[in-house]
mmCIF file of C-alpha atoms in Angstrom:
data_model
loop_
_atom_site.group_PDB
_atom_site.id
_atom_site.type_symbol
_atom_site.label_atom_id
_atom_site.label_comp_id
_atom_site.label_asym_id
_atom_site.label_seq_id
_atom_site.Cartn_x
_atom_site.Cartn_y
_atom_site.Cartn_z
ATOM 1 C CA MET C 1 -41.164 306.722 -52.083
ATOM 2 C CA GLY C 2 -42.926 307.063 -48.769
ATOM 3 C CA THR C 3 -44.649 304.798 -46.250
ATOM 4 C CA VAL C 4 -48.241 304.033 -45.249
ATOM 5 C CA LYS C 5 -49.115 304.665 -41.631
ATOM 6 C CA VAL C 6 -52.333 303.215 -40.098
ATOM 7 C CA SER C 7 -53.813 304.223 -36.761
ATOM 8 C CA VAL C 8 -56.967 303.433 -34.782
ATOM 9 C CA GLY C 9 -58.652 305.688 -32.320
ATOM 10 C CA ALA C 10 -59.168 303.037 -29.573
ATOM 11 C CA ALA C 11 -57.843 299.607 -28.906
ATOM 12 C CA SER C 12 -61.234 298.307 -27.745
ATOM 13 C CA ILE C 13 -64.822 299.225 -28.282
ATOM 14 C CA GLN C 14 -67.911 298.052 -26.403
ATOM 15 C CA VAL C 15 -71.424 298.096 -27.742
ATOM 16 C CA VAL C 16 -74.693 296.790 -26.382
ATOM 17 C CA ARG C 17 -76.205 293.971 -28.337
ATOM 18 C CA GLY C 18 -78.514 295.376 -30.971
ATOM 19 C CA GLY C 19 -76.702 298.694 -31.067
ATOM 20 C CA ASN C 20 -74.424 300.247 -33.699
ATOM 21 C CA ALA C 21 -70.650 300.264 -33.542
ATOM 22 C CA LEU C 22 -68.077 302.456 -35.318
ATOM 23 C CA LEU C 23 -64.643 300.966 -35.879
ATOM 24 C CA PRO C 24 -62.207 303.828 -36.584
ATOM 25 C CA CYS C 25 -59.199 303.373 -38.856
ATOM 26 C CA THR C 26 -57.187 306.113 -40.551
ATOM 27 C CA PHE C 27 -54.170 305.962 -42.836
ATOM 28 C CA HIS C 28 -51.553 308.328 -44.285
ATOM 29 C CA THR C 29 -49.839 307.871 -47.648
ATOM 30 C CA THR C 30 -47.957 310.070 -50.084
ATOM 31 C CA ALA C 31 -48.478 307.992 -53.217
ATOM 32 C CA SER C 32 -51.385 308.136 -55.629
ATOM 33 C CA LEU C 33 -54.569 306.421 -54.425
ATOM 34 C CA SER C 34 -55.180 304.634 -57.697
ATOM 35 C CA ARG C 35 -53.875 301.400 -56.295
ATOM 36 C CA LEU C 36 -55.302 301.814 -52.783
ATOM 37 C CA ASN C 37 -56.294 298.515 -51.112
ATOM 38 C CA ILE C 38 -58.168 298.309 -47.750
ATOM 39 C CA ILE C 39 -59.121 295.021 -46.034
ATOM 40 C CA TRP C 40 -61.036 294.441 -42.764
ATOM 41 C CA THR C 41 -60.812 291.027 -41.099
ATOM 42 C CA VAL C 42 -62.207 289.597 -37.852
ATOM 43 C CA THR C 43 -61.069 286.809 -35.588
ATOM 44 C CA PRO C 44 -64.190 285.645 -33.715
ATOM 45 C CA LEU C 45 -63.941 284.786 -30.047
ATOM 46 C CA ALA C 46 -65.458 281.396 -30.745
ATOM 47 C CA GLU C 47 -62.846 280.623 -33.456
ATOM 48 C CA PRO C 48 -59.596 282.376 -32.551
ATOM 49 C CA ASP C 49 -57.583 280.441 -35.133
ATOM 50 C CA HIS C 50 -59.816 281.242 -38.113
ATOM 51 C CA PRO C 51 -59.707 284.915 -39.173
ATOM 52 C CA GLN C 52 -62.373 285.913 -41.713
ATOM 53 C CA GLN C 53 -62.650 288.826 -44.152
ATOM 54 C CA VAL C 54 -65.463 291.257 -43.367
ATOM 55 C CA LEU C 55 -65.119 294.104 -45.881
ATOM 56 C CA ALA C 56 -62.655 295.182 -48.578
ATOM 57 C CA TYR C 57 -61.921 298.056 -50.974
ATOM 58 C CA GLU C 58 -60.064 296.962 -54.084
ATOM 59 C CA GLN C 59 -59.462 298.950 -57.274
ATOM 60 C CA GLY C 60 -62.119 301.473 -56.419
ATOM 61 C CA GLU C 61 -64.850 298.963 -55.440
ATOM 62 C CA VAL C 62 -66.297 297.829 -52.071
ATOM 63 C CA VAL C 63 -66.547 294.088 -51.582
ATOM 64 C CA GLU C 64 -68.525 292.403 -48.778
ATOM 65 C CA SER C 65 -67.189 288.966 -47.959
ATOM 66 C CA LEU C 66 -69.208 287.348 -45.126
ATOM 67 C CA SER C 67 -72.915 286.757 -45.469
ATOM 68 C CA GLN C 68 -73.568 287.304 -41.769
ATOM 69 C CA TYR C 69 -72.507 290.948 -42.197
ATOM 70 C CA THR C 70 -74.468 291.614 -45.357
ATOM 71 C CA GLY C 71 -76.435 294.844 -45.017
ATOM 72 C CA ARG C 72 -74.975 295.608 -41.608
ATOM 73 C CA VAL C 73 -71.401 296.651 -42.371
ATOM 74 C CA GLY C 74 -69.840 299.376 -44.597
ATOM 75 C CA PHE C 75 -67.354 302.245 -44.846
ATOM 76 C CA ALA C 76 -68.374 305.182 -42.774
ATOM 77 C CA PHE C 77 -66.569 307.595 -45.152
ATOM 78 C CA SER C 78 -65.051 307.427 -48.573
ATOM 79 C CA PRO C 79 -62.358 304.763 -48.566
ATOM 80 C CA THR C 80 -59.911 307.169 -50.121
ATOM 81 C CA GLN C 81 -60.260 309.414 -47.066
ATOM 82 C CA SER C 82 -60.697 306.959 -44.170
ATOM 83 C CA ALA C 83 -60.836 303.238 -43.605
ATOM 84 C CA THR C 84 -63.357 303.591 -40.758
ATOM 85 C CA ILE C 85 -66.323 301.196 -40.958
ATOM 86 C CA PHE C 86 -69.653 300.896 -39.175
ATOM 87 C CA LEU C 87 -71.419 297.796 -37.871
ATOM 88 C CA ASN C 88 -75.153 298.022 -37.233
ATOM 89 C CA LYS C 89 -77.505 295.778 -35.258
ATOM 90 C CA THR C 90 -74.674 294.115 -33.484
ATOM 91 C CA ARG C 91 -74.959 290.525 -32.372
ATOM 92 C CA SER C 92 -73.218 288.501 -29.713
ATOM 93 C CA SER C 93 -71.327 286.682 -32.471
ATOM 94 C CA ASP C 94 -69.880 290.010 -33.677
ATOM 95 C CA SER C 95 -67.531 290.111 -30.719
ATOM 96 C CA GLY C 96 -63.907 289.520 -31.718
ATOM 97 C CA THR C 97 -60.653 291.069 -32.862
ATOM 98 C CA TYR C 98 -60.924 293.324 -35.928
ATOM 99 C CA GLN C 99 -57.903 294.314 -38.076
ATOM 100 C CA CYS C 100 -57.651 297.184 -40.560
ATOM 101 C CA SER C 101 -54.985 296.669 -43.259
ATOM 102 C CA VAL C 102 -54.075 299.442 -45.787
ATOM 103 C CA MET C 103 -51.782 299.029 -48.820
ATOM 104 C CA ASN C 104 -50.978 301.733 -51.392
ATOM 105 C CA PRO C 105 -48.052 300.905 -53.702
ATOM 106 C CA PRO C 106 -45.427 302.111 -54.273
ATOM 107 C CA ASP C 107 -45.488 303.304 -50.631
ATOM 108 C CA ARG C 108 -44.218 300.723 -48.277
ATOM 109 C CA ASP C 109 -46.735 298.948 -46.148
ATOM 110 C CA MET C 110 -44.887 298.925 -42.877
ATOM 111 C CA PRO C 111 -46.623 299.345 -40.449
ATOM 112 C CA ASN C 112 -50.011 299.210 -42.155
ATOM 113 C CA ILE C 113 -52.266 297.265 -39.697
ATOM 114 C CA GLY C 114 -54.573 298.566 -36.987
ATOM 115 C CA VAL C 115 -56.212 296.271 -34.364
ATOM 116 C CA ILE C 116 -59.493 296.888 -32.506
ATOM 117 C CA GLN C 117 -61.164 294.631 -29.950
ATOM 118 C CA LEU C 118 -64.949 294.711 -30.276
ATOM 119 C CA THR C 119 -67.068 293.512 -27.383
ATOM 120 C CA VAL C 120 -70.823 293.167 -27.698
ATOM 121 C CA LEU C 121 -72.366 293.542 -24.255
ATOM 122 C CA VAL C 122 -75.243 291.255 -23.273
ATOM 123 C CA PRO C 123 -77.310 291.495 -20.085
ATOM 124 C CA PRO C 124 -77.571 288.268 -18.083
ATOM 125 C CA SER C 125 -80.406 285.968 -18.963
ATOM 126 C CA SER C 126 -82.841 284.777 -16.324
ATOM 127 C CA PRO C 127 -80.894 282.584 -13.899
ATOM 128 C CA GLU C 128 -81.822 278.951 -13.418
ATOM 129 C CA CYS C 129 -81.545 277.415 -9.937
ATOM 130 C CA SER C 130 -81.149 273.729 -9.168
ATOM 131 C CA SER C 131 -79.984 271.507 -6.324
ATOM 132 C CA GLU C 132 -77.934 268.349 -5.987
ATOM 133 C CA GLY C 133 -78.307 266.175 -2.896
ATOM 134 C CA SER C 134 -80.953 264.453 -0.834
ATOM 135 C CA GLY C 135 -81.472 267.236 1.697
ATOM 136 C CA GLU C 136 -81.376 264.748 4.586
ATOM 137 C CA GLU C 137 -80.490 265.981 8.029
ATOM 138 C CA GLY C 138 -76.747 265.729 8.600
ATOM 139 C CA GLY C 139 -75.999 265.484 4.873
ATOM 140 C CA ASP C 140 -74.739 267.921 2.246
ATOM 141 C CA ILE C 141 -76.451 269.703 -0.618
ATOM 142 C CA ARG C 142 -75.241 271.868 -3.504
ATOM 143 C CA LEU C 143 -77.303 274.729 -4.858
ATOM 144 C CA SER C 144 -76.477 275.754 -8.416
ATOM 145 C CA CYS C 145 -77.271 278.999 -10.208
ATOM 146 C CA GLY C 146 -76.442 279.626 -13.852
ATOM 147 C CA VAL C 147 -77.263 281.779 -16.864
ATOM 148 C CA ARG C 148 -77.177 280.928 -20.542
ATOM 149 C CA GLU C 149 -75.620 284.236 -21.556
ATOM 150 C CA GLY C 150 -74.230 287.424 -20.145
ATOM 151 C CA VAL C 151 -71.359 289.710 -21.256
ATOM 152 C CA PRO C 152 -69.405 290.571 -19.337
ATOM 153 C CA ALA C 153 -69.675 287.500 -17.160
ATOM 154 C CA PRO C 154 -72.191 288.203 -14.408
ATOM 155 C CA THR C 155 -71.407 288.032 -10.734
ATOM 156 C CA PHE C 156 -73.511 285.700 -8.601
ATOM 157 C CA THR C 157 -74.716 286.321 -5.078
ATOM 158 C CA TRP C 158 -76.455 283.774 -2.846
ATOM 159 C CA GLU C 159 -78.534 284.922 0.102
ATOM 160 C CA LYS C 160 -80.882 283.269 2.566
ATOM 161 C CA ILE C 161 -84.276 284.708 3.398
ATOM 162 C CA PRO C 162 -84.455 285.436 6.282
ATOM 163 C CA PRO C 163 -80.710 286.065 6.543
ATOM 164 C CA ASP C 164 -78.522 283.577 8.406
ATOM 165 C CA LYS C 165 -75.840 284.474 10.916
ATOM 166 C CA GLN C 166 -73.137 282.752 8.906
ATOM 167 C CA PRO C 167 -72.249 284.223 5.492
ATOM 168 C CA LEU C 168 -72.771 282.096 2.419
ATOM 169 C CA VAL C 169 -69.670 281.279 0.387
ATOM 170 C CA THR C 170 -70.185 281.047 -3.365
ATOM 171 C CA SER C 171 -67.864 279.050 -5.598
ATOM 172 C CA TYR C 172 -67.594 279.205 -9.382
ATOM 173 C CA THR C 173 -67.201 276.265 -11.724
ATOM 174 C CA GLU C 174 -67.397 278.388 -14.878
ATOM 175 C CA THR C 175 -68.022 281.982 -15.872
ATOM 176 C CA ARG C 176 -71.778 281.582 -16.080
ATOM 177 C CA ARG C 177 -72.501 279.300 -13.130
ATOM 178 C CA ALA C 178 -72.060 279.558 -9.362
ATOM 179 C CA LEU C 179 -72.404 276.902 -6.665
ATOM 180 C CA LEU C 180 -73.390 277.140 -3.017
ATOM 181 C CA THR C 181 -72.452 274.115 -0.876
ATOM 182 C CA LEU C 182 -74.280 273.539 2.416
ATOM 183 C CA GLN C 183 -72.811 270.921 4.750
ATOM 184 C CA ASN C 184 -74.107 269.141 7.860
ATOM 185 C CA LEU C 185 -77.689 270.153 7.253
ATOM 186 C CA THR C 186 -79.900 270.907 10.236
ATOM 187 C CA ALA C 187 -83.448 272.111 10.708
ATOM 188 C CA ALA C 188 -82.096 275.669 10.912
ATOM 189 C CA THR C 189 -80.681 275.305 7.390
ATOM 190 C CA SER C 190 -84.183 275.165 5.938
ATOM 191 C CA GLY C 191 -85.389 278.306 4.250
ATOM 192 C CA LEU C 192 -85.576 280.266 1.016
ATOM 193 C CA TYR C 193 -82.324 280.719 -0.911
ATOM 194 C CA ARG C 194 -82.116 283.339 -3.655
ATOM 195 C CA CYS C 195 -79.450 283.699 -6.325
ATOM 196 C CA THR C 196 -78.855 286.974 -8.149
ATOM 197 C CA ALA C 197 -76.826 287.276 -11.364
ATOM 198 C CA ALA C 198 -75.802 290.780 -12.435
ATOM 199 C CA ASN C 199 -73.481 292.657 -14.790
ATOM 200 C CA ALA C 200 -73.236 296.231 -16.055
ATOM 201 C CA LEU C 201 -76.329 295.843 -18.216
ATOM 202 C CA GLY C 202 -78.771 294.279 -15.782
ATOM 203 C CA SER C 203 -79.526 291.525 -13.299
ATOM 204 C CA GLY C 204 -81.795 288.564 -12.736
ATOM 205 C CA SER C 205 -82.584 286.204 -9.882
ATOM 206 C CA CYS C 206 -84.020 282.816 -9.035
ATOM 207 C CA SER C 207 -84.805 281.094 -5.730
ATOM 208 C CA LEU C 208 -85.006 277.658 -4.139
ATOM 209 C CA GLN C 209 -87.011 276.528 -1.116
ATOM 210 C CA LEU C 210 -84.879 274.153 0.942
ATOM 211 C CA ARG C 211 -86.585 271.805 3.397
ATOM 212 C CA VAL C 212 -84.311 269.661 5.537
ATOM 213 C CA HIS C 213 -86.174 266.514 6.586
ATOM 214 C CA LEU C 214 -85.426 263.536 8.768
ATOM 215 C CA ALA C 215 -82.876 261.039 7.574
ATOM 216 C CA PRO C 216 -84.234 257.703 6.217
ATOM 217 C CA GLN C 217 -82.957 255.742 9.224
ATOM 218 C CA ASP C 218 -84.946 257.975 11.595
ATOM 219 C CA LYS C 219 -88.069 257.458 9.531
ATOM 220 C CA LEU C 220 -87.460 253.724 9.548
ATOM 221 C CA GLY C 221 -87.182 253.729 13.335
ATOM 222 C CA ILE C 222 -90.454 255.602 13.673
ATOM 223 C CA VAL C 223 -92.219 253.227 11.295
ATOM 224 C CA VAL C 224 -90.874 250.179 13.140
ATOM 225 C CA GLY C 225 -91.888 251.620 16.509
ATOM 226 C CA VAL C 226 -95.420 252.377 15.371
ATOM 227 C CA THR C 227 -95.747 248.935 13.791
ATOM 228 C CA VAL C 228 -94.554 247.134 16.920
ATOM 229 C CA THR C 229 -96.870 249.194 19.133
ATOM 230 C CA LEU C 230 -99.887 248.467 16.950
ATOM 231 C CA SER C 231 -99.021 244.763 16.810
ATOM 232 C CA MET C 232 -98.728 244.533 20.587
ATOM 233 C CA GLY C 233 -102.043 246.339 20.986
ATOM 234 C CA LEU C 234 -103.780 243.927 18.622
ATOM 235 C CA VAL C 235 -102.304 240.923 20.446
ATOM 236 C CA LEU C 236 -103.473 242.260 23.825
ATOM 237 C CA LEU C 237 -106.967 242.880 22.464
ATOM 238 C CA ALA C 238 -107.086 239.346 21.053
ATOM 239 C CA LEU C 239 -105.983 237.865 24.394
ATOM 240 C CA LEU C 240 -108.584 239.911 26.271
ATOM 241 C CA ALA C 241 -111.321 238.777 23.889
ATOM 242 C CA LEU C 242 -110.210 235.143 24.302
ATOM 243 C CA VAL C 243 -110.252 235.387 28.109
ATOM 244 C CA LEU C 244 -113.743 236.912 28.099
ATOM 245 C CA TRP C 245 -115.028 234.247 25.720
ATOM 246 C CA LEU C 246 -113.588 231.409 27.803
ATOM 247 C CA HIS C 247 -115.043 232.926 30.969
ATOM 248 C CA HIS C 248 -118.462 233.183 29.327
ATOM 249 C CA GLN C 249 -118.288 229.607 28.075
ATOM 250 C CA SER C 250 -117.239 228.267 31.496
ATOM 251 C CA ALA C 251 -120.006 230.168 33.293
ATOM 252 C CA GLY C 252 -122.644 228.821 30.904
ATOM 253 C CA LYS C 253 -121.360 225.266 31.246
ATOM 254 C CA TRP C 254 -121.378 225.382 35.055
ATOM 255 C CA THR C 255 -124.971 226.705 35.030
ATOM 256 C CA GLU C 256 -126.136 223.927 32.698
ATOM 257 C CA GLU C 257 -124.457 221.248 34.822
ATOM 258 C CA GLU C 258 -126.037 222.566 38.028
ATOM 259 C CA VAL C 259 -129.512 222.651 36.458
ATOM 260 C CA GLU C 260 -129.075 219.169 35.004
ATOM 261 C CA ASP C 261 -127.880 217.737 38.341
ATOM 262 C CA SER C 262 -130.808 219.323 40.188
ATOM 263 C CA TYR C 263 -133.317 217.652 37.860
ATOM 264 C CA ASN C 264 -131.608 214.270 37.628
ATOM 265 C CA GLU C 265 -130.863 213.694 41.312
ATOM 266 C CA ILE C 266 -132.560 210.826 43.263
ATOM 267 C CA ARG C 267 -131.891 211.007 46.971
ATOM 268 C CA VAL C 268 -132.474 208.163 49.411
ATOM 269 C CA ASP C 269 -133.772 209.545 52.653
ATOM 270 C CA SER C 270 -134.720 208.012 55.974
ATOM 271 C CA LEU C 271 -138.427 207.366 56.211
ATOM 272 C CA SER C 272 -140.504 204.871 58.021
ATOM 273 C CA PRO C 273 -139.773 201.307 56.945
ATOM 274 C CA ARG C 274 -141.688 199.506 54.287
ATOM 275 C CA ARG C 275 -143.209 202.704 52.822
ATOM 276 C CA LEU C 276 -143.065 203.745 49.222
ATOM 277 C CA ILE C 277 -143.238 207.476 48.560
ATOM 278 C CA VAL C 278 -144.286 208.313 45.034
ATOM 279 C CA ALA C 279 -144.165 211.904 43.740
ATOM 280 C CA LYS C 280 -145.716 212.977 40.506
ATOM 281 C CA SER C 281 -144.103 216.064 39.038
ATOM 282 C CA LEU C 282 -146.215 218.728 37.428
ATOM 283 C CA SER C 283 -145.690 219.440 33.779
ATOM 284 C CA SER C 284 -145.154 223.131 34.474
ATOM 285 C CA ASP C 285 -142.210 222.346 36.770
ATOM 286 C CA ILE C 286 -140.339 220.180 34.312
ATOM 287 C CA PRO C 287 -137.922 221.816 31.907
ATOM 288 C CA THR C 288 -139.339 221.959 28.442
ATOM 289 C CA ALA C 289 -135.917 221.269 26.889
ATOM 290 C CA SER C 290 -136.418 217.468 27.397
ATOM 291 C CA PRO C 291 -139.339 215.983 25.474
ATOM 292 C CA ALA C 292 -139.245 212.844 27.691
ATOM 293 C CA ALA C 293 -140.179 214.744 30.871
ATOM 294 C CA LYS C 294 -143.227 212.919 32.369
ATOM 295 C CA PRO C 295 -144.485 211.954 35.838
ATOM 296 C CA LEU C 296 -141.525 210.539 37.713
ATOM 297 C CA TRP C 297 -140.904 208.258 40.677
ATOM 298 C CA VAL C 298 -138.911 209.221 43.722
ATOM 299 C CA PHE C 299 -137.931 206.342 45.992
ATOM 300 C CA SER C 300 -137.288 206.681 49.697
ATOM 301 C CA SER C 301 -136.495 204.076 52.290
ATOM 302 C CA SER C 302 -135.258 203.943 55.797
ATOM 303 C CA THR C 303 -132.789 201.308 54.852
ATOM 304 C CA PRO C 304 -129.506 202.828 53.568
ATOM 305 C CA ASN C 305 -128.375 201.744 50.123
ATOM 306 C CA THR C 306 -131.690 199.969 49.367
ATOM 307 C CA ARG C 307 -131.684 198.709 45.786
ATOM 308 C CA TYR C 308 -135.402 197.958 45.357
ATOM 309 C CA ALA C 309 -138.632 199.515 46.581
ATOM 310 C CA GLU C 310 -141.178 197.322 48.259
ATOM 311 C CA ARG C 311 -144.764 197.508 47.516
ATOM 312 C CA GLN C 312 -147.020 198.097 50.569
ATOM 313 C CA ARG C 313 -150.150 196.375 49.428
ATOM 314 C CA GLY C 314 -150.421 192.596 49.666
ATOM 315 C CA LEU C 315 -151.403 190.405 46.810
ATOM 316 C CA GLY C 316 -154.943 189.033 46.517
ATOM 317 C CA ASP C 317 -156.062 185.479 47.359
ATOM 318 C CA GLY C 318 -154.889 182.772 45.119
ATOM 319 C CA ARG C 319 -151.962 184.783 43.831
ATOM 320 C CA GLN C 320 -148.507 183.442 44.342
ATOM 321 C CA ALA C 321 -145.472 185.471 45.053
ATOM 322 C CA ALA C 322 -143.328 185.977 42.068
ATOM 323 C CA PRO C 323 -140.045 184.214 42.103
ATOM 324 C CA PRO C 324 -137.089 186.329 42.959
ATOM 325 C CA ARG C 325 -135.395 188.080 40.144
ATOM 326 C CA GLY C 326 -131.682 188.239 39.679
ATOM 327 C CA PRO C 327 -129.315 191.088 39.146
ATOM 328 C CA ALA C 328 -129.921 191.055 35.409
ATOM 329 C CA TRP C 329 -133.458 192.211 36.005
ATOM 330 C CA ALA C 330 -132.213 195.196 38.017
ATOM 331 C CA ALA C 331 -129.895 196.280 35.233
ATOM 332 C CA SER C 332 -132.580 195.900 32.557
ATOM 333 C CA ARG C 333 -135.037 197.793 34.696
ATOM 334 C CA GLY C 334 -132.656 200.798 34.754
ATOM 335 C CA ARG C 335 -132.380 200.857 30.987
ATOM 336 C CA SER C 336 -136.093 200.544 30.345
ATOM 337 C CA SER C 337 -137.306 202.904 33.045
ATOM 338 C CA SER C 338 -137.271 205.952 30.774
ATOM 339 C CA SER C 339 -139.216 204.225 27.991
ATOM 340 C CA SER C 340 -141.968 202.918 30.281
ATOM 341 C CA SER C 341 -142.989 206.266 31.691
ATOM 342 C CA SER C 342 -146.616 205.800 30.624
ATOM 343 C CA GLY C 343 -147.029 202.618 32.637
ATOM 344 C CA SER C 344 -145.368 204.222 35.585
ATOM 345 C CA SER C 345 -147.815 207.081 35.428
ATOM 346 C CA HIS C 346 -150.743 204.728 36.182
ATOM 347 C CA LEU C 347 -148.847 203.087 38.959
ATOM 348 C CA SER C 348 -147.874 206.418 40.475
ATOM 349 C CA GLU C 349 -151.496 207.541 40.509
ATOM 350 C CA GLU C 350 -152.596 204.437 42.393
ATOM 351 C CA GLY C 351 -149.661 204.509 44.784
ATOM 352 C CA ALA C 352 -149.994 208.185 45.536
ATOM 353 C CA ARG C 353 -153.739 207.953 46.346
ATOM 354 C CA PRO C 354 -154.088 208.772 50.048
ATOM 355 C CA GLY C 355 -155.398 206.088 52.283
ATOM 356 C CA SER C 356 -154.784 203.289 49.883
ATOM 357 C CA GLU C 357 -152.682 200.393 50.839
ATOM 358 C CA ALA C 358 -149.512 199.734 49.035
ATOM 359 C CA GLU C 359 -149.298 196.532 47.136
ATOM 360 C CA GLU C 360 -147.055 193.908 48.431
ATOM 361 C CA PRO C 361 -143.931 193.343 46.467
ATOM 362 C CA ALA C 362 -144.133 190.775 43.791
ATOM 363 C CA TRP C 363 -141.287 188.997 45.448
ATOM 364 C CA ARG C 364 -139.335 189.254 48.605
ATOM 365 C CA PRO C 365 -135.735 188.535 49.084
ATOM 366 C CA SER C 366 -135.445 185.095 50.575
ATOM 367 C CA ASP C 367 -133.503 184.668 53.700
ATOM 368 C CA HIS C 368 -132.193 181.419 52.345
ATOM 369 C CA SER C 369 -131.151 182.811 48.947
ATOM 370 C CA GLU C 370 -127.593 183.627 48.267
ATOM 371 C CA SER C 371 -126.714 187.284 48.377
ATOM 372 C CA ALA C 372 -126.575 188.708 44.867
ATOM 373 C CA PRO C 373 -123.424 190.378 43.750
ATOM 374 C CA ALA C 374 -123.402 194.174 43.842
ATOM 375 C CA GLN C 375 -124.678 195.751 40.662
ATOM 376 C CA ALA C 376 -124.303 199.273 39.299
ATOM 377 C CA LEU C 377 -127.121 201.619 40.153
ATOM 378 C CA PRO C 378 -129.447 202.481 37.286
ATOM 379 C CA PRO C 379 -128.795 205.805 35.577
ATOM 380 C CA LYS C 380 -130.238 208.920 37.125
ATOM 381 C CA LEU C 381 -133.724 209.929 36.096
ATOM 382 C CA PRO C 382 -135.038 213.463 36.092
ATOM 383 C CA GLY C 383 -137.043 214.105 39.244
ATOM 384 C CA PHE C 384 -137.412 216.124 42.409
ATOM 385 C CA LEU C 385 -135.400 216.197 45.588
ATOM 386 C CA VAL C 386 -137.263 214.728 48.608
#
C-alpha cells in the first residue's frame, strides 16, 4: 500500500478580469484508479468562512457543483492523468483560495491537498472626487477621491494645477479612497486639484476646482458698511431737499408780504392845512388778484395823527352843520369803507377836479366838546404811497 502525493505548480495565480485561468494540480498514486476521487473547492474572499465545491470527479464522472461556474470550469486533462482545471471568462468574484483534494483508496491520502490563490485583476474604475467643508478663508476643507473597484488596490496621487510649492500629503481611509486635507485656507490655496488612481492595469483621474472666498463675517461687514453709507446718503439728500424747500417757501412769503404792504399802506404826510388830497388809482396799476380793487382814497394832512379828513368846500345856504359824531362812527366807517367803494368813486371824482372848492366838513370838532377817547385806526386799505 502506497500514498497519494498532490502538488501544484504555483501557490498563486493572477488573471485579468475576463481572461482565462489554468489551475494546475498533479497527483501520484500506485493503486488502481478505479476508486479515484478528485474535488476542487474555493473559499471566496468575500466569504472566507464558507468554502464551496467547484468541480468534482467521482466514480468516473465529472460533477459541477456551483451554478456560477457552469460552462466556465472543467478539467484541462483527463482526471485520471491530472487534476488540473481551467476557468474561463474570469470574474472579480472568482478571486479566492482554491484547493485540490485527491483520494485513491487503498493508498493513503496524506498529504493529498494542494492550495492555489487565484487573484482576478481589475483596473481602477473612474475616480469620483468630492469635497467636505465650506471653503471659507481661514477654514479647512477635505478633498476626497475614491473608486468603486480596482485590484490590486490603486494608489492615489493628488496634485495642484499649477503646482504649489508645498507638497500635498494624501491620507487613506480605506483601500479604495484617499483624502487630501487643506488647512488654514487662503486665496493662494484656490486652484485646480486633480486626483489620479492607478494600478498595474490602468489609471483614471478626476479633478476639483477649489475657490476660497471671503468668510461670512467679512461679507456681513461689507453689507453693513454699504447699507450704512447708503442710509446716510439718503438722509443727507432728504435734509438738503428740506432746506431748499423751506428757503423757497420763506422767499415766496417775504415777497408776498412786501407786495401786500406796499398796496395796503396809507401814509400821513405834511401838506398845507385844511386840504384834502384825493388820488384815484388806475385799474391797470392795481393787482388783479383782489377783485375789490377800485378807486381809492389817500388822506394827507399837516396835522400829525389826524383821525378825520376835513372837507374844503362849505355847505350851501340854509344847511346846518351836522352834529358831531362819536367814536362809534369812526369805527363803523373803517368797517364799511371797503363796501362803499362805489360811492367813494363819485366823491373822489368831484374832490379831485382841479379848481373846485372842497366841501366843508359836515361837522367840526367843537372846542367845547369833551375830547373823545382814542380809538383804533381803521384797517388798512389798498392804495398808493403819497
